[in-house]
Coordinates of C-alpha atoms in Angstrom, one line a residue:
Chain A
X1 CA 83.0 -25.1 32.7
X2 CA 80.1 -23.3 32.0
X3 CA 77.4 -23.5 29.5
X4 CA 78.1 -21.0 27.0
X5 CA 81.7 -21.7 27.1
X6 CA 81.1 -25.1 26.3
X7 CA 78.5 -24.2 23.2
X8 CA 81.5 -22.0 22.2
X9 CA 84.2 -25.1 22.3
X10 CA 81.3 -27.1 20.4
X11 CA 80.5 -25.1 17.4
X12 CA 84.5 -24.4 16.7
X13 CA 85.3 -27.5 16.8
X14 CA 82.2 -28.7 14.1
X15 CA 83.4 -26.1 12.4
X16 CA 87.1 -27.5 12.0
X17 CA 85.2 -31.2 11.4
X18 CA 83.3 -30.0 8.9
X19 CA 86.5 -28.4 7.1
X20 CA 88.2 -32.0 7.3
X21 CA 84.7 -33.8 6.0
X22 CA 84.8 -31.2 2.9
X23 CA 88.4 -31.9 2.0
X24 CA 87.4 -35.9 2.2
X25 CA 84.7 -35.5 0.3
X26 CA 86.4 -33.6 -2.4
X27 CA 89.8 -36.2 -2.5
X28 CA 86.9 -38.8 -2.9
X29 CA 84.9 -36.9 -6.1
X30 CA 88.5 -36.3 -7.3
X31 CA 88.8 -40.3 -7.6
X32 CA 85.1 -41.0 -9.1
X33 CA 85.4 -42.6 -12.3
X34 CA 82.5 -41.4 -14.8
X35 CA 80.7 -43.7 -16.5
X36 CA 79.7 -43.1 -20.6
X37 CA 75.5 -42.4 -19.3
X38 CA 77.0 -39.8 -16.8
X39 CA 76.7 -41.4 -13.5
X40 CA 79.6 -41.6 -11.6
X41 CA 81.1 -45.3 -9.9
X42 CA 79.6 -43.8 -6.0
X43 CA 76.3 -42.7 -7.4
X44 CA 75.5 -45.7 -9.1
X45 CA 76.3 -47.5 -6.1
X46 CA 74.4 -44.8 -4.0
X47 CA 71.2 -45.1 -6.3
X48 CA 71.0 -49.0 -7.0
X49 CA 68.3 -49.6 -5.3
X50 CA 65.9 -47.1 -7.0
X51 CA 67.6 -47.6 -10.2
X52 CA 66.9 -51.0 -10.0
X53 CA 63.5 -50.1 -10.5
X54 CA 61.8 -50.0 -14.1
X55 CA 60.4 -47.3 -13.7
X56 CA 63.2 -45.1 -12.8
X57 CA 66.4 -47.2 -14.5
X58 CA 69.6 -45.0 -15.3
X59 CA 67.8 -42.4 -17.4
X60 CA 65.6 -42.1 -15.1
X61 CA 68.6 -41.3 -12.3
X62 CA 70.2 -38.6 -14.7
X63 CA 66.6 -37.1 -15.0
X64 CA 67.0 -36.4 -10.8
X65 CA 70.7 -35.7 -11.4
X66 CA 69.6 -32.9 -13.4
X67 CA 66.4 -31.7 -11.8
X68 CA 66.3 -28.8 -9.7
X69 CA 63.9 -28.4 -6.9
X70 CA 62.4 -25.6 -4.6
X71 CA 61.2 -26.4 -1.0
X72 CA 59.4 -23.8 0.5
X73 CA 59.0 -23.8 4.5
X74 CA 62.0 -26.1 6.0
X75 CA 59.4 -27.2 9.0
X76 CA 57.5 -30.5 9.5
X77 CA 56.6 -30.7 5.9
X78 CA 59.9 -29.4 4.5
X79 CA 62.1 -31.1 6.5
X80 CA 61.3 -34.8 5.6
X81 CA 60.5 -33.8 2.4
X82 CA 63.9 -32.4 1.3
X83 CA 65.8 -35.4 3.5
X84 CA 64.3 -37.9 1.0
X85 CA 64.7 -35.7 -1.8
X86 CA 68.5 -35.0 -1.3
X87 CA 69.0 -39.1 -0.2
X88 CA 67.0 -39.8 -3.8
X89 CA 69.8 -37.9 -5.9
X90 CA 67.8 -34.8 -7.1
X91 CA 70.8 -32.4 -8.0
X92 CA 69.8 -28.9 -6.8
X93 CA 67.3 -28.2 -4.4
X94 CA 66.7 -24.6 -2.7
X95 CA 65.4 -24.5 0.4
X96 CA 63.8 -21.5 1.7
X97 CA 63.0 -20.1 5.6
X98 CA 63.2 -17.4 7.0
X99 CA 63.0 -18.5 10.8
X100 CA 65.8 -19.8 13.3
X101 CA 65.3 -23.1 15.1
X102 CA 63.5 -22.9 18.4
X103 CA 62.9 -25.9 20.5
X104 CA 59.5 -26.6 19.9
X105 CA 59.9 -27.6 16.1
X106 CA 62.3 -30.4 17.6
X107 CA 59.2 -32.3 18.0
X108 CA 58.8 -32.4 14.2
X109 CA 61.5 -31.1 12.4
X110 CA 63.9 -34.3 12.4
X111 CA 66.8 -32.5 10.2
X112 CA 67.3 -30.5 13.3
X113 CA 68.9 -31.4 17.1
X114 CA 68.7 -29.8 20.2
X115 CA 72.3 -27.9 19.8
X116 CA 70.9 -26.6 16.6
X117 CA 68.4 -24.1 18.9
X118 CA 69.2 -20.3 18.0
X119 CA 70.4 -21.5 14.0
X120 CA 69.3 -20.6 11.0
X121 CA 66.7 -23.2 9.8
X122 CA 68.3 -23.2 6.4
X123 CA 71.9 -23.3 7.4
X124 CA 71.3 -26.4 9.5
X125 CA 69.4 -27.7 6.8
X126 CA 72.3 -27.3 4.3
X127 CA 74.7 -29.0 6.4
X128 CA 72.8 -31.7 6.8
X129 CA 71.6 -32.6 3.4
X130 CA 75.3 -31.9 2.4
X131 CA 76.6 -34.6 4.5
X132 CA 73.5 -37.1 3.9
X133 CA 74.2 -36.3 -0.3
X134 CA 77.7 -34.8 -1.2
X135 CA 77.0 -35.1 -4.5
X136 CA 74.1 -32.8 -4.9
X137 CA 74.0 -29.0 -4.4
X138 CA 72.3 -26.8 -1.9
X139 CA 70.9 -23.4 -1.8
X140 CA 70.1 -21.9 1.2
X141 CA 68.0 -18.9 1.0
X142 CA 67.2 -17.3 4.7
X143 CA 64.4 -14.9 3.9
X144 CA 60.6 -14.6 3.2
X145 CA 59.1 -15.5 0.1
X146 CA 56.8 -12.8 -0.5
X147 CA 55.7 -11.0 -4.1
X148 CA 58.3 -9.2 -4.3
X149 CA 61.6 -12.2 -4.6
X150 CA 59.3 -15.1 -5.5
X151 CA 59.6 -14.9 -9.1
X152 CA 63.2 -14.6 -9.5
X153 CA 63.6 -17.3 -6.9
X154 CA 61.0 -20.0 -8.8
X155 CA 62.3 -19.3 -12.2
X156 CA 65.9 -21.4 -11.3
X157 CA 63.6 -24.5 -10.6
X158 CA 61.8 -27.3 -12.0
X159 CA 59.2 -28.6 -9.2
X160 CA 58.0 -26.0 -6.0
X161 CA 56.9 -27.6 -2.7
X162 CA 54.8 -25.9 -1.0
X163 CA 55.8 -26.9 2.9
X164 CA 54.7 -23.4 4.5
X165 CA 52.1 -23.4 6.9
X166 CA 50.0 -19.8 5.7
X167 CA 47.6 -19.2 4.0
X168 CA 48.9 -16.2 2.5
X169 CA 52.1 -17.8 0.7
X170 CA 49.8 -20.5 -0.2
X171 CA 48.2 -17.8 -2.7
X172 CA 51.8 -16.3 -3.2
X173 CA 53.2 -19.6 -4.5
X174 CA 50.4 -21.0 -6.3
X175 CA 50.0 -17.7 -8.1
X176 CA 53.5 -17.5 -8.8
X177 CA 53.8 -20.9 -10.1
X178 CA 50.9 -20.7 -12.5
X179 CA 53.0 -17.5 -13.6
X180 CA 56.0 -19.2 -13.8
X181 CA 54.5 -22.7 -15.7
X182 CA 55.4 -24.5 -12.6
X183 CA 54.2 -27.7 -11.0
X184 CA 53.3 -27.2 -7.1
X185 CA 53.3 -30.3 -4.8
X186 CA 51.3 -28.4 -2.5
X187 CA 51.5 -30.3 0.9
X188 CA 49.8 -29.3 5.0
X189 CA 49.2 -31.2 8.4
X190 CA 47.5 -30.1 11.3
X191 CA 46.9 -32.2 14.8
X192 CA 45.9 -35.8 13.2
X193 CA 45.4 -34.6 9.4
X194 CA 47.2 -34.8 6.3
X195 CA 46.1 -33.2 2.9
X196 CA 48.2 -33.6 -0.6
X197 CA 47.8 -32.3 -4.2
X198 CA 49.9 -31.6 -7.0
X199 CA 48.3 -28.0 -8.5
X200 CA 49.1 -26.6 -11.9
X201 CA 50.2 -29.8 -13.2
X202 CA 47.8 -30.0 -16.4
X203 CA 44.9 -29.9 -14.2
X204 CA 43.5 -27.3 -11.3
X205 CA 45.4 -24.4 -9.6
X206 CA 44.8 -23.9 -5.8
X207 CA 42.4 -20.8 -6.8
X208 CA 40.4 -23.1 -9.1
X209 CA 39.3 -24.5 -5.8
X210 CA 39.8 -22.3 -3.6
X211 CA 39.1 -19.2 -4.7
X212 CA 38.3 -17.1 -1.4
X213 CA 40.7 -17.5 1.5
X214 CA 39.6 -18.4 4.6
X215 CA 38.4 -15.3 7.1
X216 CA 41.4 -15.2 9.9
X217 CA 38.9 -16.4 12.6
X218 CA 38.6 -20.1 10.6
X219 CA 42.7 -20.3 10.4
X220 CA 44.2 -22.6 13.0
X221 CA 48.2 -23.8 13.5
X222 CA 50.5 -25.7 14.9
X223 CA 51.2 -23.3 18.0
X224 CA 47.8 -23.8 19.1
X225 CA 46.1 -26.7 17.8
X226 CA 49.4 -28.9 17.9
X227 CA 50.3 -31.2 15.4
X228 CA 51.9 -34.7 15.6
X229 CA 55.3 -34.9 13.8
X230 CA 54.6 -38.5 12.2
X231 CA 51.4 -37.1 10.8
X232 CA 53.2 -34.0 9.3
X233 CA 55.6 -36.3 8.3
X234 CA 53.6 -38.7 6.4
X235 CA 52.8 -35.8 3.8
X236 CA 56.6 -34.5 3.6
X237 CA 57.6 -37.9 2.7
X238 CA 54.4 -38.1 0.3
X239 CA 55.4 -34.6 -1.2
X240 CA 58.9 -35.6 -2.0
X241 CA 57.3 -38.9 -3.5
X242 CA 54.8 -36.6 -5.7
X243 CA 58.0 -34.6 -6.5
X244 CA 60.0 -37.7 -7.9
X245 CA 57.4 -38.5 -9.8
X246 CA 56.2 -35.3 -11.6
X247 CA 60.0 -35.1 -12.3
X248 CA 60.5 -38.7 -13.8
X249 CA 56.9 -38.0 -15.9
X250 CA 55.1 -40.8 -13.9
X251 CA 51.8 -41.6 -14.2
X252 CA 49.3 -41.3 -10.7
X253 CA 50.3 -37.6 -10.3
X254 CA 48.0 -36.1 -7.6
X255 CA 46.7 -33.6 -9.7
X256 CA 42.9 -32.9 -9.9
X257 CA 43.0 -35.0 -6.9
X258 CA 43.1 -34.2 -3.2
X259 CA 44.6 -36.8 -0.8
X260 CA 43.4 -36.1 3.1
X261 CA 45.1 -38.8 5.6
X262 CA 43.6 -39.1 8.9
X263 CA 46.4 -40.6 11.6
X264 CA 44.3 -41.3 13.9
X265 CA 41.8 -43.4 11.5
X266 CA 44.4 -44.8 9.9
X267 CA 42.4 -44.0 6.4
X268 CA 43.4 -41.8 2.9
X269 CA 40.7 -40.7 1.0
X270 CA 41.0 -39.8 -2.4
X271 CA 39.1 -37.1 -3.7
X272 CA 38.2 -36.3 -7.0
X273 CA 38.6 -32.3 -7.4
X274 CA 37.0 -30.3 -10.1
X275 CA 39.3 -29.6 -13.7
X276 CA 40.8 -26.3 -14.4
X277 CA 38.1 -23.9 -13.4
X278 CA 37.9 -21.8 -16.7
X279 CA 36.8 -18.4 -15.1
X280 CA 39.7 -19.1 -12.7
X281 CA 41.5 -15.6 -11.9
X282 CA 45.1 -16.6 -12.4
X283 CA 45.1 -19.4 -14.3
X284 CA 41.4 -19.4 -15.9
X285 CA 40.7 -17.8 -19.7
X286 CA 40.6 -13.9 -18.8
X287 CA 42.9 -14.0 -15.6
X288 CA 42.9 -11.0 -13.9
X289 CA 46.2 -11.8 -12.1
X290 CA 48.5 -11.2 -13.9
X291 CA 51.3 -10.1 -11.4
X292 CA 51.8 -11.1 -7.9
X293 CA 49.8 -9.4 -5.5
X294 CA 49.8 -8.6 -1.9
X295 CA 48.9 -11.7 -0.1
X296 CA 48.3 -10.4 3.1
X297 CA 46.0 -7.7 2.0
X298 CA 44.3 -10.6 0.1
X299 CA 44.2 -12.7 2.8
X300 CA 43.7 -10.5 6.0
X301 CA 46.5 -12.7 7.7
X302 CA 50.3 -12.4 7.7
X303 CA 52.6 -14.5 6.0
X304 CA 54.5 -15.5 9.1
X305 CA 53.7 -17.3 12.6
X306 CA 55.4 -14.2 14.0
X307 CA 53.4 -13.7 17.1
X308 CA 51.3 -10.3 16.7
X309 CA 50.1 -8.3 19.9
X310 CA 46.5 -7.5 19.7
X311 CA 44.9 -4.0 21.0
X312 CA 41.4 -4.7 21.7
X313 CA 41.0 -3.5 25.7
X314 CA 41.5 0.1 26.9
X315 CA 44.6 0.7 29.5
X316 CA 42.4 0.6 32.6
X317 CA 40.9 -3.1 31.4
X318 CA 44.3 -4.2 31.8
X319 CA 46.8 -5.3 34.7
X320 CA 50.6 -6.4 34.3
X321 CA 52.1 -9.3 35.7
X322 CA 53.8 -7.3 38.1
X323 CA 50.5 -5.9 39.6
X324 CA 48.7 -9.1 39.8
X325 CA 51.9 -10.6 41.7
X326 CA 51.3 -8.2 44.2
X327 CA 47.8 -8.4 44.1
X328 CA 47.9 -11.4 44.7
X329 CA 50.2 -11.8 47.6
X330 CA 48.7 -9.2 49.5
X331 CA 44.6 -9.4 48.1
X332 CA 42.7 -6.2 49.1
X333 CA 39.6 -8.0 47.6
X334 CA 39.0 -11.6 46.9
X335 CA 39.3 -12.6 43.1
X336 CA 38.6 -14.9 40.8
X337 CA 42.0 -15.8 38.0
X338 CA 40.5 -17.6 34.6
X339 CA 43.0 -19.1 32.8
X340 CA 41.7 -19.7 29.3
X341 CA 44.0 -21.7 27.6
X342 CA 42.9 -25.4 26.7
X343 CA 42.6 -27.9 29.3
X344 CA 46.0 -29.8 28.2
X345 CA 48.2 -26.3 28.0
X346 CA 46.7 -26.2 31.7
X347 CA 47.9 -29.3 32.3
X348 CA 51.3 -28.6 31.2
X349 CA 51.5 -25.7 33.9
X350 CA 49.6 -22.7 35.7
X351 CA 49.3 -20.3 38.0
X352 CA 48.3 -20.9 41.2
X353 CA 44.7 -20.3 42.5
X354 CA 43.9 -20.2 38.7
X355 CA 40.6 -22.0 37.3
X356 CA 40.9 -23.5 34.0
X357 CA 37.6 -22.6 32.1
X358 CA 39.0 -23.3 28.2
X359 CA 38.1 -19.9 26.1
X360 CA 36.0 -22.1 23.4
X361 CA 33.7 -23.1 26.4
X362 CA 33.9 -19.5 28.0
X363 CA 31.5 -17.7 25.8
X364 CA 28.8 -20.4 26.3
X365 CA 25.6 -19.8 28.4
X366 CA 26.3 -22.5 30.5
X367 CA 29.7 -21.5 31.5
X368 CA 29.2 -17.9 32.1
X369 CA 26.1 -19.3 34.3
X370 CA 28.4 -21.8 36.1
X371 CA 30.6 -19.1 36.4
X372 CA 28.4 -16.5 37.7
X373 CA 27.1 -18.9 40.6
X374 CA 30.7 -19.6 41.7
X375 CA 31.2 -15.6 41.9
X376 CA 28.4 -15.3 44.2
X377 CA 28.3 -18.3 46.5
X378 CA 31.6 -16.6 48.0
X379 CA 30.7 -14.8 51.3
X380 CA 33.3 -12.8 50.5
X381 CA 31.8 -10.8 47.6
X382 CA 33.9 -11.2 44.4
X383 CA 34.0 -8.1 42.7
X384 CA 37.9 -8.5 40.5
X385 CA 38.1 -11.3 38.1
X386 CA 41.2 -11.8 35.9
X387 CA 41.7 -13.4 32.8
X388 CA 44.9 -15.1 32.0
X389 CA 46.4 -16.9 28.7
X390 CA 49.4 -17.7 26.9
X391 CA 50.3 -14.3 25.3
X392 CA 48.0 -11.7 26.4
X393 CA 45.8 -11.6 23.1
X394 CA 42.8 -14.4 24.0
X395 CA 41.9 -13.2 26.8
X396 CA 41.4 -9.4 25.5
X397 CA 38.9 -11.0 23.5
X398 CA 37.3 -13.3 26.5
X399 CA 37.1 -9.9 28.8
X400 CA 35.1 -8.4 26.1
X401 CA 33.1 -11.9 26.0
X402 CA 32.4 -11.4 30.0
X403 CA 31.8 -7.7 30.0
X404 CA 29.1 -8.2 27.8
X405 CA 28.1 -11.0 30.3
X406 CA 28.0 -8.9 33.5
X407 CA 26.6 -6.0 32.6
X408 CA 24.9 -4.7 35.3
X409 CA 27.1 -5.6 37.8
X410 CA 30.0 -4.4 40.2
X411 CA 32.6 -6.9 39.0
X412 CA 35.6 -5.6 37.2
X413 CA 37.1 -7.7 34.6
X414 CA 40.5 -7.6 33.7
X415 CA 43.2 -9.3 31.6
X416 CA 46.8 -9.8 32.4
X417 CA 49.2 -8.0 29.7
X418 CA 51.2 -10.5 28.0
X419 CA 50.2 -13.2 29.3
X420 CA 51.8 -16.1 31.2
X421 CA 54.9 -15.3 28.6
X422 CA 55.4 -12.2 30.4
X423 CA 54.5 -13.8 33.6
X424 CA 57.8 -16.2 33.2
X425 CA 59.8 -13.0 31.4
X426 CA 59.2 -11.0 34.3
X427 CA 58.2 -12.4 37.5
X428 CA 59.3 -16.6 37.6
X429 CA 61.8 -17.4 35.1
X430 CA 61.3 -20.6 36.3
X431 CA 57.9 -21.1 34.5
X432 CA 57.9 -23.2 31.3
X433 CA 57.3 -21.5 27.8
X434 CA 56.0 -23.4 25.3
Chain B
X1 CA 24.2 -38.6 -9.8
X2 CA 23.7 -35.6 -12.0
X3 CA 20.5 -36.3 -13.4
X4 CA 17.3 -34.4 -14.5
X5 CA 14.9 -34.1 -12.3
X6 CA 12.2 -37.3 -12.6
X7 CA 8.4 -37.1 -11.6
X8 CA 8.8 -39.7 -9.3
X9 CA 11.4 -38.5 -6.6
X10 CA 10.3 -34.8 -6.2
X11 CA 9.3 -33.7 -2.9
X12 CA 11.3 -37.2 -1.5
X13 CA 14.2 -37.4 1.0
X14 CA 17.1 -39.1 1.5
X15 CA 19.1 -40.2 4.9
X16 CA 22.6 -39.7 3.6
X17 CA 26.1 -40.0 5.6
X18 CA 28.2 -36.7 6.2
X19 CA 31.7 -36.4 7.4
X20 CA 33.6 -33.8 8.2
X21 CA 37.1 -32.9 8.0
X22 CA 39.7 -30.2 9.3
X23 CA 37.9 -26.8 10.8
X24 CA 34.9 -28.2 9.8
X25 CA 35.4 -30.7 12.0
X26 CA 36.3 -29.0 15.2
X27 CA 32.9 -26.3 14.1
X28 CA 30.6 -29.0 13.7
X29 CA 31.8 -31.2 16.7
X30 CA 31.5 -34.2 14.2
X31 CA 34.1 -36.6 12.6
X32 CA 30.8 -38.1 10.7
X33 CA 27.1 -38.0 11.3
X34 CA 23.8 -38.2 9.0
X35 CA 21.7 -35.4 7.1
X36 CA 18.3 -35.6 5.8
X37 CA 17.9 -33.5 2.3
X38 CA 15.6 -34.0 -0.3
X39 CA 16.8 -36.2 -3.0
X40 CA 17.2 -33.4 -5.9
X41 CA 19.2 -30.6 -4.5
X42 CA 21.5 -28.3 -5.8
X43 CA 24.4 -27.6 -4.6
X44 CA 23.7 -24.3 -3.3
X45 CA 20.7 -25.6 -1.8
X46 CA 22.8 -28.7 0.1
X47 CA 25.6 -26.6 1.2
X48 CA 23.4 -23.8 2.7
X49 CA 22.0 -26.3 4.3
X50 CA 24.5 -28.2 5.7
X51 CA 26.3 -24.7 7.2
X52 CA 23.2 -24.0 8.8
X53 CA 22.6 -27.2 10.4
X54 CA 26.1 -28.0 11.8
X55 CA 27.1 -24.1 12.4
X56 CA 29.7 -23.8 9.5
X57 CA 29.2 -20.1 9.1
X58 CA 32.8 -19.1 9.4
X59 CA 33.7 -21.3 6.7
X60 CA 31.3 -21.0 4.0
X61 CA 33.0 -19.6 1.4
X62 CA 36.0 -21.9 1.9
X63 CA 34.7 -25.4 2.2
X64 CA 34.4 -28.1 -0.5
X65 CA 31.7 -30.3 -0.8
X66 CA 32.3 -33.7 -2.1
X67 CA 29.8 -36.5 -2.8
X68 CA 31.6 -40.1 -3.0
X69 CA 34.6 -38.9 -3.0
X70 CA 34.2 -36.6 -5.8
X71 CA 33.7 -32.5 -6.0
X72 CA 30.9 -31.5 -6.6
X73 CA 30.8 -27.9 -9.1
X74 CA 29.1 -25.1 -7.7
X75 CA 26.3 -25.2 -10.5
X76 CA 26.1 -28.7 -10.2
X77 CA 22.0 -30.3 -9.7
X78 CA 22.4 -33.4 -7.4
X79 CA 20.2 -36.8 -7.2
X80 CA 20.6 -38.3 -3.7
X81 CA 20.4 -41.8 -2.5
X82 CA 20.7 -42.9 1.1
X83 CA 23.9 -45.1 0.1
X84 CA 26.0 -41.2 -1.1
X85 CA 28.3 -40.2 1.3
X86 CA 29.1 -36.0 1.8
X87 CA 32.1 -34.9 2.4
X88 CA 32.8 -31.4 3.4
X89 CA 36.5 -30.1 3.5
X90 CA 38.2 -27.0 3.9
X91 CA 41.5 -26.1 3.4
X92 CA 44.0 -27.0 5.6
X93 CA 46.8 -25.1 6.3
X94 CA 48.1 -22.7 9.0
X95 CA 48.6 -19.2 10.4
X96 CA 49.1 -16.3 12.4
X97 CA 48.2 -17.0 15.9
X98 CA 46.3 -14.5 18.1
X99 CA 46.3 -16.7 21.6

């Protein structure tokens, strides 16, 4: 039995569980007996243990009953964030993505498993929440929030989470929900850090402190800084928590306040933030923006993680993978191969023959010293070197970094199109990808 | 902390803490480390300073500073002592990757 074949079998016959769960879960609704507040015999059951709480009681479980809630991004922030949403009763949440699972959000993104690879993001998610909570309702919405839809999309909900990880639809959905009147539970992780807020909830908007976005050059991510899931995690759970309570009118709302964790401190700080910044431009006294804009004009970055080939060397600065495999079987000169990805995506495979020299070190004086000594020592004189990372784009910008080095010299600097992507696409589909 | 300036601490200086968080971090090479400023600054004044010292450039007109936990306005006047603590904080958040 082969593979796909199998996958095949699989998915027809969770389709034809998933039929069978639907008509359970139905027969079982059909036999709830209502209660006078509203709350049917299973969710009262369901819910005892956070209506057992003052603060929440039964009024306060028809308040989640009847809520309605919007999470954008269903990654390492959405994800955990809409599982304790759905398990707390809230009765409509959207969730919107536009990406399929791949297997490196796995890591991360518990609502997902490893058959899920290839799916919708928001389709699993659906099914999921569905059979966690069959008693709330789920919209799926598989595109891209963007100017254009956000709007119309925010306007059927009380609360928006902000689980994205751009800066661009940060601006999108904190404009549109100062637009809208809506509270954002604005959430983001990266490597060991956590930060939280609640923003347009009487108090700041994200413009009021932020009112410049960051140049592209000061933006990192998960694909290359790596994040750990438990640390994303924390602030999911946090902004579901921040949710609940904006929605049940609790007091010690994060708003005008700015929560950072640090998971590998073990410490939150609590920051005091400024109050509504009155010359603010969307939510100040005069605001200028008025309608949504276009974010990634505004921010000089796209609104996706979508991988984006970058031009910056000439044709002739270049090789393909192709011609450095056969350069390098068959060497007509001796050369030097820099791979300039981080020392632990190094570790986690290379290239042969490569030297690891990590393209935040490369541009130092040091380094390119080091590196020029190690060129000439050779008896053999050096005059290729080749410059290899992940997807083809760093190392455009370290061969400019070196040209400027070796000036006045004979050695030809290179970089290797697409990377070692392309290297595993087209020469050893037996290299990882990560 | 936001007081009028006093005869008797112009021209002084302070030791005070500094820590760092997100990009600033990884810019500065620092989780935490110690500043000397003069004890009335502004805030211009303590966050040009503070860019230049720990090479923040690329983040200048995104960071936050806080003192004691607490944000401090971009017209604000500081009095320092050497028991404040500086925090300076970006944004956090993700996207597009050119590697």
């Amino acid at each position: 039995m082969d593979e796909q074949y199998l996958l095949k079998e699989i998915a027809s016959l969770k389709e034809k569980l998933r039929e069978k769960e639907d008509n359970l879960a139905k027969l079982r609704f059909e036999k709830q007996i209502l209660q006078g507040h509203g709350l049917n015999n299973g969710e009262i059951a369901r819910y005892s243990r956070q209506i057992l709480l003052p603060e929440i009681g039964v009024k306060g479980q028809l308040k989640l009953k009847n809520s309605s809630v919007l999470v954008v991004g269903v990654g390492g922030l959405g994800c955990p964030s809409a599982l304790y949403l759905a398990g707390s009763g809230v009765g409509h949440i959207g969730i919107v993505d536009y990406d399929d699972i791949e297997i490196t959000n796995l890591q991360r993104q518990l609502l997902f498993s490893s058959l899920d690879i290839g799916k919708s993001k928001v389709i699993a998610a659906k099914e999921i929440l569905e059979r966690l909570n069959d008693n709330i309702k789920i919209t799926p919405y598989k595109l891209q929030i963007q100017s254009s839809n956000a709007l119309e999309i925010i306007q059927h909900y009380d609360v928006i989470l902000d689980a994205t990880d751009n800066v661009a639809t940060r601006y999108l959905l904190n404009d549109a929900c100062v637009i809208s009147g809506k509270p954002l539970i604005s959430g983001s992780a990266l490597q060991f850090e956590g930060q939280l807020t609640v923003y347009n909830y009487a108090g700041p908007c994200y413009r009021c402190i932020f009112p410049k976005p960051p140049p592209p050059e000061a933006v990192n991510n998960c694909s290359d800084s790596g994040v750990l899931g438990a640390v994303v995690g924390t602030i999911g759970v946090m902004q579901a928590l921040q949710t609940i309570k904006v929605i049940l009118k609790l007091p010690g709302i994060l708003s005008g306040r700015l929560l950072i964790f640090d998971g590998m401190d073990m410490t939150f700080k609590n920051l005091k933030l400024r109050s509504k910044n009155q010359d603010c431009e969307v939510c100040g006294r005069n605001p200028t923006i008025q309608t949504l804009i276009d974010y990634e004009e505004f921010c000089g970055s796209k609104a996706n993680d979508k991988h984006q080939n970058l031009k910056i060397l000439t044709a002739n600065e270049r090789i393909s993978v192709n011609e450095y495999n056969e350069l390098s079987h068959t060497p007509l000169k001796p050369f030097i191969l820099i791979d300039i990805r981080s020392n632990q995506e190094y570790e986690m495979c290379h290239l042969k023959n490569s030297i690891n020299i990590p393209f935040s070190t490369l541009s130092s004086k040091g380094c390119l010293d080091a590196l020029k000594k190690e060129i000439n020592k050779n008896e053999t004189d050096i005059s290729n070197v080749y410059v290899l990372c992940r997807r083809g784009n760093d190392s455009q910008k370290a061969v400019r970094a070196l040209k400027n080095y070796f000036t006045n010299s004979d050695i030809q600097v290179k970089d290797i199109i697409g990377g070692l992507h392309a290297w595993s696409h087209d020469i050893d589909p037996e290299f990882p990808i990560y | 902390m936001w007081m009028e300036m006093s005869e008797n601490t112009t021209g002084k200086s302070a030791r005070v803490k500094i820590l760092f968080f997100a990009k600033a971090r990884e810019l500065s090479g620092f989780k935490e480390s110690e500043i000397v400023v003069p004890v009335l600054i502004s805030f211009i004044e303590l966050k040009d300073q503070v860019i230049e010292i720990f090479n923040l450039e690329t983040i200048r007109d995104i960071v936050i500073l806080a003192v004691n936990e607490e944000f401090v306005e971009p017209d604000a006047f500081l009095k320092l002592t050497e028991k404040d603590e500086i925090a300076v904080i970006p944004p956090l958040s993700g996207g597009t990757s050119f590697s």
